[in-house]
Coordinates of C-alpha atoms and ligand atoms in Angstrom, one line a residue:
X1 CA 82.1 -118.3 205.4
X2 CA 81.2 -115.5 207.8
X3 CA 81.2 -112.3 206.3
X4 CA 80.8 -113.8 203.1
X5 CA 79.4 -110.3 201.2
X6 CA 78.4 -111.4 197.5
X7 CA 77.6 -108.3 195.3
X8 CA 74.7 -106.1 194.7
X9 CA 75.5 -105.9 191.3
X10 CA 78.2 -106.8 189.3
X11 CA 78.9 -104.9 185.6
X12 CA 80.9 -107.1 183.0
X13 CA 82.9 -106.1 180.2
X14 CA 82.8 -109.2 177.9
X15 CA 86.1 -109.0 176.0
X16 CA 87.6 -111.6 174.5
X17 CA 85.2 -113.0 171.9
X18 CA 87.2 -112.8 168.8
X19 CA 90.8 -114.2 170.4
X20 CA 89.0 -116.9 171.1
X21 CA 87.2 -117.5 167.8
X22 CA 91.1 -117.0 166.1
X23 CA 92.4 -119.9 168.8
X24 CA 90.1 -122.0 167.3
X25 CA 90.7 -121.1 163.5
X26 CA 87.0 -119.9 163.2
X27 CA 85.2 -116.9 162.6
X28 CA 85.0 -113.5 164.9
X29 CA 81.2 -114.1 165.0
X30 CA 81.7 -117.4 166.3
X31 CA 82.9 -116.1 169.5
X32 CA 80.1 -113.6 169.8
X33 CA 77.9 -116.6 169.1
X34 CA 80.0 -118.6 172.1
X35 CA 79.6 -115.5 174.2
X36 CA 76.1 -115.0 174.0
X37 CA 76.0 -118.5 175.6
X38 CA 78.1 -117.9 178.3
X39 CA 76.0 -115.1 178.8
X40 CA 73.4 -116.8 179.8
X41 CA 74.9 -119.6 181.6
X42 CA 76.0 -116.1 183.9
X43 CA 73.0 -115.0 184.2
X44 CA 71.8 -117.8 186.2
X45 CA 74.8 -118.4 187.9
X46 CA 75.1 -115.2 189.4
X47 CA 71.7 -115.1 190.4
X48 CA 72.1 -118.5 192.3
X49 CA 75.0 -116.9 194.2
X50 CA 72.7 -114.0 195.1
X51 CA 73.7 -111.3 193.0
X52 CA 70.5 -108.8 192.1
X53 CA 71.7 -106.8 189.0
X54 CA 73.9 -107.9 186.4
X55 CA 75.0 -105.3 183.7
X56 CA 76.8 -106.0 180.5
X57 CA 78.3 -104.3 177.6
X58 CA 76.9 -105.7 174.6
X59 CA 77.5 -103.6 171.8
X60 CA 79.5 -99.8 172.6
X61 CA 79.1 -96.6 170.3
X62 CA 82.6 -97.7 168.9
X63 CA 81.6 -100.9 167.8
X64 CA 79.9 -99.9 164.4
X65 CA 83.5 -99.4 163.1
X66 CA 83.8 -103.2 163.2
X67 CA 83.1 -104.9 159.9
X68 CA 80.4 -105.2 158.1
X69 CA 80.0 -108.7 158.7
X70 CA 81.0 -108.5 162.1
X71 CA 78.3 -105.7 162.8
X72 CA 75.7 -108.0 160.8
X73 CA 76.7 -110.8 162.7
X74 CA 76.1 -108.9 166.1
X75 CA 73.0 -107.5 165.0
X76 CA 71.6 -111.1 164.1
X77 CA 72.9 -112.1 167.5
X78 CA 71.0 -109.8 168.9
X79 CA 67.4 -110.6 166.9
X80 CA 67.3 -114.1 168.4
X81 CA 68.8 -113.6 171.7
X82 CA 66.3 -110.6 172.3
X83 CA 63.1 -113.1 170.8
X84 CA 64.2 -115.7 173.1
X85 CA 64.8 -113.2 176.2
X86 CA 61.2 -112.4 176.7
X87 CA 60.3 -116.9 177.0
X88 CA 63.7 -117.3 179.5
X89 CA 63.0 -114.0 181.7
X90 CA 59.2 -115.1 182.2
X91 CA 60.4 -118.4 183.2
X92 CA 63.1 -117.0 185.0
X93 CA 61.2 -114.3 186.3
X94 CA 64.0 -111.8 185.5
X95 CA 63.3 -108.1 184.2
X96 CA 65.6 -106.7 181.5
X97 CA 66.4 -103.4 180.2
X98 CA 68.9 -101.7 177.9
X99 CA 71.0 -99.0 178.1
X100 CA 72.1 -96.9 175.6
X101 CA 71.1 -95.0 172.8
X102 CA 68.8 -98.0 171.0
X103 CA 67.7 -95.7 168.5
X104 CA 70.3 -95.9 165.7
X105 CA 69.7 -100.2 166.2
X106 CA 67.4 -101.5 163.3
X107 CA 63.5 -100.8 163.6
X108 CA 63.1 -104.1 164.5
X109 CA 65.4 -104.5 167.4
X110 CA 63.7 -102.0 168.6
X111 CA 60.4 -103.4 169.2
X112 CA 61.6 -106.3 170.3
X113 CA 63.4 -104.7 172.9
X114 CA 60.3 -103.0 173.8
X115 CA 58.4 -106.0 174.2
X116 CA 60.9 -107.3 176.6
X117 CA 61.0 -104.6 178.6
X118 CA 57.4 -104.1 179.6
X119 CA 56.9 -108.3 179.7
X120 CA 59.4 -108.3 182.3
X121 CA 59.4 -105.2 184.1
X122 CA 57.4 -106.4 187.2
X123 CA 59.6 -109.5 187.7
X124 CA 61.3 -109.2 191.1
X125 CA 63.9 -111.8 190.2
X126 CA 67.6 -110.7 188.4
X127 CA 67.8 -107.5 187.0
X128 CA 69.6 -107.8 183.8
X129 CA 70.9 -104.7 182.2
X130 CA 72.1 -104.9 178.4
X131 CA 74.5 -102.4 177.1
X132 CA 73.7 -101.5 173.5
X133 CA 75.0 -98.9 171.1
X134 CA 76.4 -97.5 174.7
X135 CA 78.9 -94.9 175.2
X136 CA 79.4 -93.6 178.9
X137 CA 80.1 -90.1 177.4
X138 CA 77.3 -90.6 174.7
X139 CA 75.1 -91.1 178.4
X140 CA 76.5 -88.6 180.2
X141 CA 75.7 -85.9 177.0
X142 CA 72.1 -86.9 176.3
X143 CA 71.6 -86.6 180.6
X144 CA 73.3 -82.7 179.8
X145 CA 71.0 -82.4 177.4
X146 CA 67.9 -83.5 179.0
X147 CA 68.8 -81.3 182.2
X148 CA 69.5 -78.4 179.8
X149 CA 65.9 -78.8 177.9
X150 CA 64.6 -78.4 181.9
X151 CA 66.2 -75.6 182.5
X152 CA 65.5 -74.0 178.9
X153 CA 62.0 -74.3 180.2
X154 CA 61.6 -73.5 183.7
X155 CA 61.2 -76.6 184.9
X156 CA 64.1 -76.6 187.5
X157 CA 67.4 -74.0 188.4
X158 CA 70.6 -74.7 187.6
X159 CA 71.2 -74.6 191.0
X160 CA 69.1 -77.7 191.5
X161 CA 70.9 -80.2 189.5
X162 CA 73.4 -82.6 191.9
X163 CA 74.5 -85.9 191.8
X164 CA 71.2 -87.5 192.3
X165 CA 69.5 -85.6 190.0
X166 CA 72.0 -86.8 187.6
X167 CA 71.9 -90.3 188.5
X168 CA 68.2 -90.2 187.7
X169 CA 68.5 -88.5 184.5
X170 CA 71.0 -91.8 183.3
X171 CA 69.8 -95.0 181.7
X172 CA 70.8 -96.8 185.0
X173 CA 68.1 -94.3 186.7
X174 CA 67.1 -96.8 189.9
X175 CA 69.7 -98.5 189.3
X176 CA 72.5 -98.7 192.2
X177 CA 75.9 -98.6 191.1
X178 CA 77.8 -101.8 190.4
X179 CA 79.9 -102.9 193.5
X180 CA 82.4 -104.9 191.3
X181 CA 83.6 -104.7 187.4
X182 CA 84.9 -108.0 185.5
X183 CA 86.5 -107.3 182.4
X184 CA 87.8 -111.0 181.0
X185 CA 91.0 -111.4 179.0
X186 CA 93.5 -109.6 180.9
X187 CA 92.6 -106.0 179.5
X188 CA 92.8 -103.4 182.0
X189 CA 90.6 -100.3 180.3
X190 CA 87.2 -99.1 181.1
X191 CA 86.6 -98.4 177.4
X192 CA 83.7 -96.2 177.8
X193 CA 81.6 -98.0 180.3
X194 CA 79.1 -96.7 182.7
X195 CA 82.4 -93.9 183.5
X196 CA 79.5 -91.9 185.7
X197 CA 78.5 -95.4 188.0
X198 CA 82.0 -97.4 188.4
X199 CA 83.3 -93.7 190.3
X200 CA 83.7 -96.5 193.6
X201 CA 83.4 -100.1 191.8
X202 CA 85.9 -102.6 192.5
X203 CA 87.9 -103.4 189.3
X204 CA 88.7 -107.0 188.4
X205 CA 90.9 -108.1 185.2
X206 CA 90.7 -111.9 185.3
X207 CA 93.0 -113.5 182.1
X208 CA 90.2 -115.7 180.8
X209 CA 88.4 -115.2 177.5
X210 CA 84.8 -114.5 177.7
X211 CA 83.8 -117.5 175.9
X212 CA 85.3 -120.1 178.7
X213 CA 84.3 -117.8 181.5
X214 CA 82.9 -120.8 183.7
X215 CA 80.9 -120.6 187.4
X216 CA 84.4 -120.9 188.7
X217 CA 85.9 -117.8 187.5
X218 CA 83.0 -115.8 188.8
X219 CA 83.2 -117.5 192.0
X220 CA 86.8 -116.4 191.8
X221 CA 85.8 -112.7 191.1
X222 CA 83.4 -112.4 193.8
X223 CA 86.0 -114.5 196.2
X224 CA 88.3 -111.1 194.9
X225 CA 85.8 -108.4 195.9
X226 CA 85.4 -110.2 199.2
X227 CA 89.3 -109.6 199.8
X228 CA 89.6 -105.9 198.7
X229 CA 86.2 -105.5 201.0
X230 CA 88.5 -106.6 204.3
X231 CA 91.1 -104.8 203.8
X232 CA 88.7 -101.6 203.2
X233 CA 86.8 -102.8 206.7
X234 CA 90.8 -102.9 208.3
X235 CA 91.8 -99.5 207.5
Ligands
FPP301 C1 84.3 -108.1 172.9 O1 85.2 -109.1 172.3 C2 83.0 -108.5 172.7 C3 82.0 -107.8 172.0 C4 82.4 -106.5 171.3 C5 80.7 -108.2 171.9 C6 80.1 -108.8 173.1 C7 78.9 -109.5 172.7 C8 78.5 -110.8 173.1 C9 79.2 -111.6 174.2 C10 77.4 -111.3 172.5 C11 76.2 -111.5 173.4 C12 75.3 -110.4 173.6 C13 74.2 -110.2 173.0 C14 73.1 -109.5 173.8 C15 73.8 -110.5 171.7 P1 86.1 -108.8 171.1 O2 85.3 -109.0 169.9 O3 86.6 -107.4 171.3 O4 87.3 -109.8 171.3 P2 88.8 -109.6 171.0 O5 89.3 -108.4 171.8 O6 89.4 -110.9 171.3 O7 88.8 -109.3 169.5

């Protein structure tokens, strides 16, 4: 198709998870389990179609109201899919990082997270950002902060801080902002997410739960963006 514009980056809002799991008279953790999946299966897809970052929100700085078990569950979830990330973005060659505030995650989440980052962080092939304990006001505070401490000291002005200098003081720092948001089953809330970097995203609410979200339905979202692009180029 001419014109065919297939987005920089794309941010995702996996929602849906535990609906799912209920359809199916199983566990809440069994969707997460199914999600993670489909998570991957996205991955690839999306860099096939030529998409270069890919951001997703994992876990939010609401989540840890969730059960106990649902939290442990998550957690666990977490553990293995982080061990297995740093194998699958070698082969891949994909670089991953995580945003949010990783330091109230378990010690060893931590490192592992570490390890991935550095192991992948000269591969040139998707980008993959993973929300965890993320908050886009939790973000936005600890940039205030940081900018604050610089000031306290001398560093810079007050008068020196604009939007790039904020940008760059985020987790996303280097980061362009996504082009097009997917949140899956139907809800239509940002619920906290990058609230700085979707200011001019594209917003699309497809009805399908995570779990089942196929190559299909992201072909479908991307076929979306490319419609709300003309009609932007028409005005
Ligand atoms: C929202 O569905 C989903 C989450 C809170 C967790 C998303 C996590 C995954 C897909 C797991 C994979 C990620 C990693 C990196 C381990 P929900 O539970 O709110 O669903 P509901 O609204 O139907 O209850």
């Amino acid at each position: 198709m001419d014109n065919y514009k297939v987005p920089e980056h794309i941010a995702i809002i996996m929602d849906g998870n535990g609906r799912w799991a209920k359809k199916k008279h199983m566990p809440r953790n069994y969707g997460h389990s199914q999600g993670s999946k489909t998570l991957e299966r996205v991955c690839e897809d999306a860099f096939h179609m030529g998409v270069k970052y890919l951001t997703v929100y994992a876990f939010s700085t609401e989540n840890w109201s969730r059960s106990e078990e649902e939290v442990n569950g998550l957690m666990n979830l977490l553990r293995v899919y982080m061990k297995d990330a740093v194998k699958k973005s070698k082969k891949n060659n994909m670089r991953v990082r995580v945003i949010g505030d990783a330091s109230r995650l378990a010690k060893d989440i931590q490192e592992s997270i570490n390890v991935l980052e550095e192991s992948s962080m000269n591969n040139t092939g998707l980008q993959f950002q993973v929300a965890l304990n993320y908050g886009g006001r939790d973000e936005i505070i600890r940039s205030v902060r940081k900018l604050a401490e610089k000031v306290k000291s001398g560093e810079i002005s007050a008068d020196e801080i604009d939007e790039k200098m904020f940008s760059e003081t985020l987790d996303t720092r280097g980061i362009p902002d996504p082009d097009l948001l997917i949140r899956t089953s139907a809800e239509q809330r940002i619920s906290n997410f990058m609230l700085w970097q979707l200011s001019y995203t594209e917003f699309y609410f497809p009805e399908v739960l995570w779990p089942d979200f196929s190559k299909k339905d992201l072909e479908e979202a991307i076929a979306y963006y490319n419609k709300r692009e003309r009609r932007y180029g028409g005005v």
